[in-house]
mmCIF file of C-alpha atoms in Angstrom:
data_model
loop_
_atom_site.group_PDB
_atom_site.id
_atom_site.type_symbol
_atom_site.label_atom_id
_atom_site.label_comp_id
_atom_site.label_asym_id
_atom_site.label_seq_id
_atom_site.Cartn_x
_atom_site.Cartn_y
_atom_site.Cartn_z
ATOM 1 C CA MET A 9 -11.492 3.048 -57.659
ATOM 2 C CA SER A 10 -13.403 5.461 -56.497
ATOM 3 C CA TYR A 11 -16.741 5.562 -53.983
ATOM 4 C CA GLN A 12 -19.870 6.066 -53.980
ATOM 5 C CA VAL A 13 -20.545 9.240 -51.007
ATOM 6 C CA LEU A 14 -24.271 8.101 -48.731
ATOM 7 C CA ILE A 15 -24.934 11.005 -46.234
ATOM 8 C CA GLN A 16 -26.869 8.625 -43.610
ATOM 9 C CA PRO A 17 -30.226 10.463 -41.992
ATOM 10 C CA THR A 18 -28.756 11.255 -38.955
ATOM 11 C CA GLY A 19 -25.657 13.072 -40.643
ATOM 12 C CA PHE A 20 -28.000 15.297 -42.513
ATOM 13 C CA GLN A 21 -29.552 16.489 -39.608
ATOM 14 C CA GLU A 22 -26.681 17.578 -38.324
ATOM 15 C CA ILE A 23 -25.395 19.350 -40.292
ATOM 16 C CA GLU A 24 -28.223 21.429 -41.425
ATOM 17 C CA THR A 25 -28.500 21.461 -37.742
ATOM 18 C CA SER A 26 -25.209 23.357 -37.072
ATOM 19 C CA TYR A 27 -26.048 25.015 -39.476
ATOM 20 C CA ARG A 28 -29.104 26.998 -38.920
ATOM 21 C CA TRP A 29 -27.277 27.474 -35.810
ATOM 22 C CA MET A 30 -24.744 29.340 -37.559
ATOM 23 C CA CYS A 31 -26.877 31.498 -39.559
ATOM 24 C CA ASP A 32 -28.815 32.561 -36.378
ATOM 25 C CA ASN A 33 -26.134 32.817 -33.884
ATOM 26 C CA LEU A 34 -22.618 33.497 -36.038
ATOM 27 C CA SER A 35 -23.226 34.739 -39.668
ATOM 28 C CA ALA A 36 -24.655 33.691 -42.978
ATOM 29 C CA GLU A 37 -20.409 34.275 -43.835
ATOM 30 C CA VAL A 38 -19.108 32.087 -40.931
ATOM 31 C CA ALA A 39 -22.210 29.661 -41.666
ATOM 32 C CA ASN A 40 -21.186 29.118 -45.752
ATOM 33 C CA SER A 41 -17.531 28.542 -45.296
ATOM 34 C CA TRP A 42 -18.233 25.922 -42.394
ATOM 35 C CA TYR A 43 -20.940 24.424 -45.438
ATOM 36 C CA TYR A 44 -18.961 23.849 -47.937
ATOM 37 C CA GLU A 45 -15.539 22.694 -46.087
ATOM 38 C CA ILE A 46 -17.368 20.036 -44.557
ATOM 39 C CA GLN A 47 -19.396 19.353 -48.076
ATOM 40 C CA ASP A 48 -15.638 19.437 -49.269
ATOM 41 C CA ALA A 49 -14.495 16.283 -46.779
ATOM 42 C CA ILE A 50 -17.453 14.278 -47.409
ATOM 43 C CA ALA A 51 -17.011 14.464 -51.045
ATOM 44 C CA SER A 52 -13.020 14.274 -50.813
ATOM 45 C CA LEU A 53 -14.053 10.302 -48.587
ATOM 46 C CA LYS A 54 -14.878 9.749 -52.905
ATOM 47 C CA GLU A 55 -11.042 8.677 -53.659
ATOM 48 C CA PHE A 56 -9.525 6.762 -50.379
ATOM 49 C CA PRO A 57 -11.587 6.131 -48.000
ATOM 50 C CA ASN A 58 -9.402 3.903 -45.287
ATOM 51 C CA ARG A 59 -7.069 6.557 -45.747
ATOM 52 C CA CYS A 60 -9.052 8.087 -42.032
ATOM 53 C CA SER A 61 -8.637 6.592 -38.318
ATOM 54 C CA ILE A 62 -10.387 3.905 -36.927
ATOM 55 C CA ALA A 63 -13.274 6.271 -34.290
ATOM 56 C CA PRO A 64 -12.720 5.642 -30.764
ATOM 57 C CA GLU A 65 -16.225 4.091 -30.825
ATOM 58 C CA ALA A 66 -15.489 1.842 -32.823
ATOM 59 C CA PRO A 67 -14.969 -0.927 -30.038
ATOM 60 C CA VAL A 68 -17.209 -0.214 -28.466
ATOM 61 C CA ILE A 69 -19.142 -0.741 -30.192
ATOM 62 C CA GLY A 70 -17.986 -2.851 -32.534
ATOM 63 C CA ARG A 71 -17.891 -2.129 -35.565
ATOM 64 C CA GLU A 72 -14.934 -0.323 -38.195
ATOM 65 C CA ILE A 73 -16.014 3.035 -37.748
ATOM 66 C CA ARG A 74 -13.396 5.639 -39.025
ATOM 67 C CA GLN A 75 -13.441 9.270 -38.839
ATOM 68 C CA LEU A 76 -12.132 12.020 -40.866
ATOM 69 C CA TRP A 77 -11.453 15.333 -39.080
ATOM 70 C CA VAL A 78 -12.456 18.703 -40.491
ATOM 71 C CA GLY A 79 -11.146 22.375 -40.216
ATOM 72 C CA LYS A 80 -8.371 24.101 -39.877
ATOM 73 C CA ARG A 81 -7.538 23.175 -35.380
ATOM 74 C CA ARG A 82 -9.215 19.772 -36.143
ATOM 75 C CA LYS A 83 -13.283 21.290 -34.847
ATOM 76 C CA TYR A 84 -15.111 18.668 -36.634
ATOM 77 C CA ARG A 85 -15.137 14.653 -36.547
ATOM 78 C CA VAL A 86 -17.164 13.274 -40.191
ATOM 79 C CA LEU A 87 -18.298 9.427 -39.009
ATOM 80 C CA PHE A 88 -18.525 6.634 -41.524
ATOM 81 C CA VAL A 89 -18.266 3.464 -42.255
ATOM 82 C CA VAL A 90 -16.928 1.469 -45.317
ATOM 83 C CA SER A 91 -18.870 -1.076 -47.592
ATOM 84 C CA GLU A 92 -17.769 -2.769 -50.572
ATOM 85 C CA ASN A 93 -17.992 0.260 -52.289
ATOM 86 C CA THR A 94 -19.977 2.732 -50.644
ATOM 87 C CA VAL A 95 -19.067 4.626 -47.834
ATOM 88 C CA ALA A 96 -22.066 5.909 -45.482
ATOM 89 C CA ILE A 97 -21.655 8.969 -43.281
ATOM 90 C CA LEU A 98 -23.006 8.407 -39.608
ATOM 91 C CA HIS A 99 -22.465 11.837 -37.982
ATOM 92 C CA VAL A 100 -20.993 14.700 -38.007
ATOM 93 C CA ARG A 101 -19.704 15.496 -34.261
ATOM 94 C CA ASN A 102 -17.708 18.709 -32.610
ATOM 95 C CA SER A 103 -14.587 17.773 -31.340
ATOM 96 C CA ARG A 104 -15.954 19.086 -28.169
ATOM 97 C CA GLN A 105 -18.880 16.903 -27.888
ATOM 98 C CA SER A 106 -18.201 13.192 -26.190
ATOM 99 C CA ASP A 107 -17.812 10.540 -27.988
ATOM 100 C CA GLN A 108 -20.970 8.252 -29.446
ATOM 101 C CA GLY A 109 -21.340 5.457 -27.626
ATOM 102 C CA GLU A 110 -23.342 2.248 -28.864
#
């Protein structure tokens, strides 16, 4: 089964903000590498999104939110929900950021 992947506005904004910050403070090469790594990870959710673990925020929020770790050192978490045949990307967070609350 193939899922449709939708990036919610908050997730899209976080990706774009991180990309711009990297372009301004690091290098375009690093920023582009990160951007494509995130895009590939998100695209991989089209097949078997339920392989990813439940996020620690899920019990607090009361909904099954899953997380996909991205990067060689698990530096970023893609938070998403799966419903029927759709995967909705909610947030892309740096692993150093605290867990999402309510």
